[in-house]
mmCIF file of C-alpha atoms in Angstrom:
data_model
loop_
_atom_site.group_PDB
_atom_site.id
_atom_site.type_symbol
_atom_site.label_atom_id
_atom_site.label_comp_id
_atom_site.label_asym_id
_atom_site.label_seq_id
_atom_site.Cartn_x
_atom_site.Cartn_y
_atom_site.Cartn_z
ATOM 1 C CA MET A 1 8.244 10.526 -25.807
ATOM 2 C CA SER A 2 7.195 11.232 -22.200
ATOM 3 C CA GLY A 3 9.661 11.946 -19.424
ATOM 4 C CA LYS A 4 8.862 8.589 -17.887
ATOM 5 C CA THR A 5 9.858 6.715 -21.021
ATOM 6 C CA THR A 6 13.420 5.439 -20.801
ATOM 7 C CA ARG A 7 15.802 5.003 -23.679
ATOM 8 C CA ARG A 8 15.588 1.255 -23.071
ATOM 9 C CA THR A 9 11.865 1.310 -23.845
ATOM 10 C CA PHE A 10 12.448 3.501 -26.881
ATOM 11 C CA LEU A 11 15.181 1.233 -28.243
ATOM 12 C CA LEU A 12 13.136 -1.917 -27.749
ATOM 13 C CA THR A 13 10.301 -0.370 -29.724
ATOM 14 C CA SER A 14 12.613 0.901 -32.463
ATOM 15 C CA VAL A 15 14.292 -2.454 -32.975
ATOM 16 C CA ALA A 16 10.963 -4.235 -33.005
ATOM 17 C CA VAL A 17 9.641 -1.957 -35.728
ATOM 18 C CA ALA A 18 12.834 -2.277 -37.749
ATOM 19 C CA SER A 19 12.607 -6.052 -37.509
ATOM 20 C CA GLY A 20 8.980 -6.101 -38.590
ATOM 21 C CA ILE A 21 7.795 -7.565 -35.292
ATOM 22 C CA ALA A 22 4.530 -6.393 -33.857
ATOM 23 C CA SER A 23 5.681 -5.572 -30.327
ATOM 24 C CA SER A 24 8.916 -5.058 -28.443
ATOM 25 C CA ALA A 25 7.867 -7.630 -25.850
ATOM 26 C CA ALA A 26 7.454 -10.282 -28.525
ATOM 27 C CA TRP A 27 10.795 -9.328 -30.067
ATOM 28 C CA GLN A 28 12.558 -9.486 -26.722
ATOM 29 C CA GLN A 29 11.153 -12.907 -25.922
ATOM 30 C CA ASN A 30 12.052 -14.188 -29.379
ATOM 31 C CA ARG A 31 15.632 -12.924 -29.126
ATOM 32 C CA ILE A 32 16.444 -13.572 -25.502
ATOM 33 C CA SER A 33 14.507 -16.670 -24.497
ATOM 34 C CA ALA A 34 16.995 -19.471 -24.093
ATOM 35 C CA SER A 35 14.432 -21.970 -25.271
ATOM 36 C CA LYS A 36 14.423 -20.349 -28.705
ATOM 37 C CA GLU A 37 18.186 -20.162 -29.111
ATOM 38 C CA ARG A 38 20.389 -22.383 -31.213
ATOM 39 C CA SER A 39 22.090 -25.431 -29.736
ATOM 40 C CA PRO A 40 24.449 -24.565 -26.862
ATOM 41 C CA ILE A 41 28.087 -23.900 -27.629
ATOM 42 C CA THR A 42 29.811 -27.039 -26.447
ATOM 43 C CA THR A 43 33.460 -26.734 -27.553
ATOM 44 C CA ALA A 44 35.467 -25.789 -24.462
ATOM 45 C CA MET A 45 38.713 -23.885 -23.976
ATOM 46 C CA PRO A 46 40.430 -22.521 -20.845
ATOM 47 C CA GLU A 47 38.590 -19.620 -19.215
ATOM 48 C CA ARG A 48 39.548 -16.626 -17.078
ATOM 49 C CA GLN A 49 37.544 -14.034 -15.184
ATOM 50 C CA LEU A 50 37.214 -10.844 -17.230
ATOM 51 C CA GLY A 51 38.448 -7.873 -15.224
ATOM 52 C CA ASN A 52 36.140 -7.044 -12.323
ATOM 53 C CA THR A 53 33.025 -8.384 -14.033
ATOM 54 C CA GLY A 54 32.940 -11.686 -12.191
ATOM 55 C CA VAL A 55 32.217 -13.309 -15.553
ATOM 56 C CA SER A 56 34.366 -16.210 -16.728
ATOM 57 C CA ILE A 57 34.995 -16.329 -20.480
ATOM 58 C CA PRO A 58 37.326 -18.273 -22.837
ATOM 59 C CA ILE A 59 40.846 -16.905 -23.118
ATOM 60 C CA LEU A 60 40.401 -16.278 -26.861
ATOM 61 C CA GLY A 61 37.863 -13.919 -28.391
ATOM 62 C CA LEU A 62 36.964 -12.584 -31.825
ATOM 63 C CA GLY A 63 37.689 -8.957 -32.667
ATOM 64 C CA GLY A 64 35.734 -7.065 -35.297
ATOM 65 C CA ALA A 65 38.503 -4.807 -36.610
ATOM 66 C CA GLY A 66 41.641 -5.353 -38.642
ATOM 67 C CA LYS A 67 42.228 -6.588 -42.160
ATOM 68 C CA THR A 68 39.392 -9.102 -42.208
ATOM 69 C CA PRO A 69 35.931 -9.239 -43.797
ATOM 70 C CA LEU A 70 34.470 -8.420 -40.360
ATOM 71 C CA SER A 71 35.188 -4.735 -40.977
ATOM 72 C CA TRP A 72 34.736 -4.642 -44.748
ATOM 73 C CA GLY A 73 31.561 -3.569 -46.484
ATOM 74 C CA ASN A 74 29.689 -5.945 -48.789
ATOM 75 C CA HIS A 75 31.317 -9.078 -47.339
ATOM 76 C CA ASP A 76 28.296 -10.455 -45.517
ATOM 77 C CA ALA A 77 28.797 -14.107 -46.411
ATOM 78 C CA GLU A 78 32.464 -14.190 -45.457
ATOM 79 C CA ALA A 79 31.895 -12.282 -42.213
ATOM 80 C CA VAL A 80 28.986 -14.477 -41.146
ATOM 81 C CA ALA A 81 31.032 -17.608 -41.890
ATOM 82 C CA ILE A 82 33.872 -16.345 -39.666
ATOM 83 C CA ILE A 83 31.497 -15.599 -36.787
ATOM 84 C CA GLN A 84 29.775 -18.967 -37.076
ATOM 85 C CA ARG A 85 33.121 -20.784 -37.180
ATOM 86 C CA ALA A 86 34.269 -18.887 -34.087
ATOM 87 C CA LEU A 87 31.161 -20.083 -32.248
ATOM 88 C CA GLU A 88 31.825 -23.659 -33.348
ATOM 89 C CA LEU A 89 35.343 -23.400 -31.897
ATOM 90 C CA GLY A 90 34.025 -22.272 -28.530
ATOM 91 C CA ILE A 91 34.590 -18.523 -28.723
ATOM 92 C CA ARG A 92 32.007 -16.582 -26.736
ATOM 93 C CA TYR A 93 33.648 -13.138 -26.392
ATOM 94 C CA PHE A 94 33.003 -10.830 -29.358
ATOM 95 C CA ASP A 95 34.597 -7.378 -29.412
ATOM 96 C CA THR A 96 33.651 -4.649 -31.860
ATOM 97 C CA ALA A 97 33.152 -0.874 -31.996
ATOM 98 C CA ALA A 98 30.840 1.720 -33.467
ATOM 99 C CA SER A 99 33.688 2.773 -35.775
ATOM 100 C CA TYR A 100 34.537 -0.695 -37.111
ATOM 101 C CA GLY A 101 32.636 -0.315 -40.356
ATOM 102 C CA PRO A 102 29.833 -2.920 -40.705
ATOM 103 C CA SER A 103 31.299 -5.144 -37.961
ATOM 104 C CA GLU A 104 28.399 -4.605 -35.538
ATOM 105 C CA LYS A 105 25.905 -5.337 -38.300
ATOM 106 C CA TYR A 106 27.606 -8.624 -39.173
ATOM 107 C CA LEU A 107 27.643 -9.744 -35.539
ATOM 108 C CA GLY A 108 23.985 -8.766 -35.310
ATOM 109 C CA LYS A 109 23.162 -11.275 -38.052
ATOM 110 C CA VAL A 110 24.442 -14.249 -36.021
ATOM 111 C CA LEU A 111 24.804 -13.607 -32.302
ATOM 112 C CA PRO A 112 21.128 -13.005 -31.385
ATOM 113 C CA ASN A 113 20.566 -16.744 -31.891
ATOM 114 C CA TYR A 114 23.112 -17.393 -29.116
ATOM 115 C CA ARG A 115 22.517 -14.309 -26.975
ATOM 116 C CA GLN A 116 22.521 -15.999 -23.573
ATOM 117 C CA GLN A 117 25.735 -17.863 -24.386
ATOM 118 C CA VAL A 118 27.883 -15.029 -25.716
ATOM 119 C CA PHE A 119 29.515 -11.910 -24.284
ATOM 120 C CA ILE A 120 29.162 -8.882 -26.579
ATOM 121 C CA ALA A 121 31.467 -5.894 -26.177
ATOM 122 C CA THR A 122 31.481 -2.735 -28.251
ATOM 123 C CA LYS A 123 32.944 0.759 -27.941
ATOM 124 C CA THR A 124 32.202 4.450 -28.375
ATOM 125 C CA ALA A 125 34.754 7.032 -29.473
ATOM 126 C CA ALA A 126 32.514 9.883 -28.295
ATOM 127 C CA ARG A 127 33.773 11.837 -25.299
ATOM 128 C CA ASP A 128 30.539 13.701 -24.547
ATOM 129 C CA ARG A 129 27.348 12.329 -23.031
ATOM 130 C CA ASP A 130 25.027 12.994 -25.992
ATOM 131 C CA GLY A 131 27.453 11.696 -28.593
ATOM 132 C CA ALA A 132 28.015 8.528 -26.597
ATOM 133 C CA TRP A 133 24.264 7.973 -26.312
ATOM 134 C CA ARG A 134 23.833 8.299 -30.064
ATOM 135 C CA GLU A 135 26.521 5.690 -30.686
ATOM 136 C CA LEU A 136 25.049 3.362 -28.060
ATOM 137 C CA GLU A 137 21.610 3.532 -29.663
ATOM 138 C CA ARG A 138 23.058 2.753 -33.083
ATOM 139 C CA SER A 139 25.210 -0.074 -31.721
ATOM 140 C CA LEU A 140 22.254 -1.765 -30.024
ATOM 141 C CA LYS A 141 20.230 -1.636 -33.223
ATOM 142 C CA ARG A 142 23.065 -2.913 -35.408
ATOM 143 C CA LEU A 143 23.949 -5.705 -32.971
ATOM 144 C CA ASN A 144 20.257 -6.639 -32.815
ATOM 145 C CA THR A 145 20.200 -6.811 -29.031
ATOM 146 C CA ASP A 146 18.551 -4.864 -26.223
ATOM 147 C CA TYR A 147 21.637 -4.784 -23.990
ATOM 148 C CA LEU A 148 25.423 -4.951 -24.140
ATOM 149 C CA ASP A 149 27.561 -7.044 -21.863
ATOM 150 C CA LEU A 150 30.350 -4.467 -22.066
ATOM 151 C CA TRP A 151 30.440 -0.884 -23.355
ATOM 152 C CA GLN A 152 33.897 0.677 -23.606
ATOM 153 C CA LEU A 153 35.381 4.133 -24.123
ATOM 154 C CA HIS A 154 37.409 3.691 -27.291
ATOM 155 C CA HIS A 155 41.107 4.564 -27.710
ATOM 156 C CA VAL A 156 41.477 7.124 -24.908
ATOM 157 C CA SER A 157 44.849 8.761 -25.572
ATOM 158 C CA PHE A 158 45.141 12.172 -23.912
ATOM 159 C CA GLU A 159 44.576 13.676 -20.486
ATOM 160 C CA GLN A 160 42.330 16.300 -22.063
ATOM 161 C CA GLU A 161 40.063 13.484 -23.235
ATOM 162 C CA LEU A 162 39.795 12.211 -19.673
ATOM 163 C CA ASP A 163 38.845 15.711 -18.517
ATOM 164 C CA THR A 164 36.046 15.813 -21.109
ATOM 165 C CA ILE A 165 34.872 12.278 -20.340
ATOM 166 C CA PHE A 166 34.526 13.038 -16.637
ATOM 167 C CA SER A 167 33.068 16.517 -17.021
ATOM 168 C CA LYS A 168 29.435 17.345 -16.202
ATOM 169 C CA ASN A 169 28.254 16.375 -19.691
ATOM 170 C CA GLY A 170 30.957 13.835 -20.443
ATOM 171 C CA ALA A 171 30.708 10.269 -21.694
ATOM 172 C CA ALA A 172 31.036 8.885 -18.158
ATOM 173 C CA ARG A 173 27.555 10.235 -17.515
ATOM 174 C CA ALA A 174 26.221 8.161 -20.412
ATOM 175 C CA LEU A 175 27.914 5.080 -18.931
ATOM 176 C CA GLU A 176 26.125 5.641 -15.633
ATOM 177 C CA GLU A 177 22.758 6.282 -17.257
ATOM 178 C CA ALA A 178 23.002 3.280 -19.571
ATOM 179 C CA LYS A 179 23.942 0.990 -16.697
ATOM 180 C CA ALA A 180 21.051 2.302 -14.580
ATOM 181 C CA GLN A 181 18.658 1.555 -17.458
ATOM 182 C CA LYS A 182 20.171 -1.933 -17.866
ATOM 183 C CA LEU A 183 21.287 -1.231 -21.423
ATOM 184 C CA ILE A 184 24.814 -2.224 -20.442
ATOM 185 C CA ARG A 185 26.102 -4.647 -17.811
ATOM 186 C CA PHE A 186 29.703 -3.446 -17.519
ATOM 187 C CA SER A 187 31.882 -0.518 -18.597
ATOM 188 C CA GLY A 188 35.472 -0.382 -19.795
ATOM 189 C CA ILE A 189 38.234 1.861 -21.112
ATOM 190 C CA THR A 190 40.574 1.022 -23.993
ATOM 191 C CA GLY A 191 43.804 2.408 -25.415
ATOM 192 C CA HIS A 192 46.469 1.704 -27.988
ATOM 193 C CA HIS A 193 49.770 3.313 -27.028
ATOM 194 C CA GLU A 194 49.245 5.390 -23.860
ATOM 195 C CA PRO A 195 49.244 3.133 -20.769
ATOM 196 C CA ASP A 196 49.739 6.104 -18.426
ATOM 197 C CA ILE A 197 46.488 7.649 -19.672
ATOM 198 C CA ILE A 198 44.627 4.368 -19.218
ATOM 199 C CA ALA A 199 46.051 4.113 -15.696
ATOM 200 C CA GLN A 200 44.749 7.618 -14.951
ATOM 201 C CA GLY A 201 41.335 6.638 -16.272
ATOM 202 C CA LEU A 202 41.254 3.603 -13.994
ATOM 203 C CA GLN A 203 42.121 5.830 -11.034
ATOM 204 C CA ARG A 204 39.333 8.276 -11.861
ATOM 205 C CA TYR A 205 36.500 5.792 -12.435
ATOM 206 C CA PRO A 206 35.710 2.197 -11.372
ATOM 207 C CA PHE A 207 35.760 0.655 -14.846
ATOM 208 C CA ASP A 208 35.060 -3.072 -14.902
ATOM 209 C CA THR A 209 37.591 -3.794 -17.653
ATOM 210 C CA THR A 210 40.462 -2.290 -19.594
ATOM 211 C CA LEU A 211 41.709 -3.254 -23.048
ATOM 212 C CA VAL A 212 45.237 -2.506 -24.237
ATOM 213 C CA CYS A 213 47.469 -3.687 -27.064
ATOM 214 C CA ILE A 214 50.161 -6.239 -26.313
ATOM 215 C CA ASN A 215 52.396 -7.420 -29.140
ATOM 216 C CA ALA A 216 53.754 -10.934 -28.666
ATOM 217 C CA ALA A 217 56.964 -9.808 -30.387
ATOM 218 C CA ASP A 218 57.560 -7.238 -27.630
#
């Protein structure tokens, strides 16, 4: 691959070959052209702007983890049914991660038919630039899309992780490169139990979104 060839071009070609389509341009038109998509999602629910993205989305989304078929292997029919039902109910935000088992693959079976109407978010647990790139490439192929609406750093828990992420060869470099190549629209940081670490991350980099756990019982 020549120096002038971007990862975007490489990924488009790879997905096209994997899909059995003759050219990446034909694949892209087939997947992205609004005229070839399924009927628009019409069920409405209240919307809010997502972080600093400027994008308004419904207040409920569908997550790909947890004790559901969306993260279980060999549950294609059940997972696809859940995703299709979510679309029927007006959900347009779909959140998954490279580490959520076959979740990305299941979403990739349904969402390409609605690509212009949905907001796809996934995550990487890699803290280094090369590892993050490998996960991004796999996520794009499994989700059957040539770009992500949101790519997030997954479960950042320690200050040492932040130091690695923002080092010369850290994952933040992959975020910048992927955004420059239009493989991702927005970037985010997520955490489970360490709000002070997430706050530090937000102070060190202009992430578009953050994702944290909030228990209604708390």
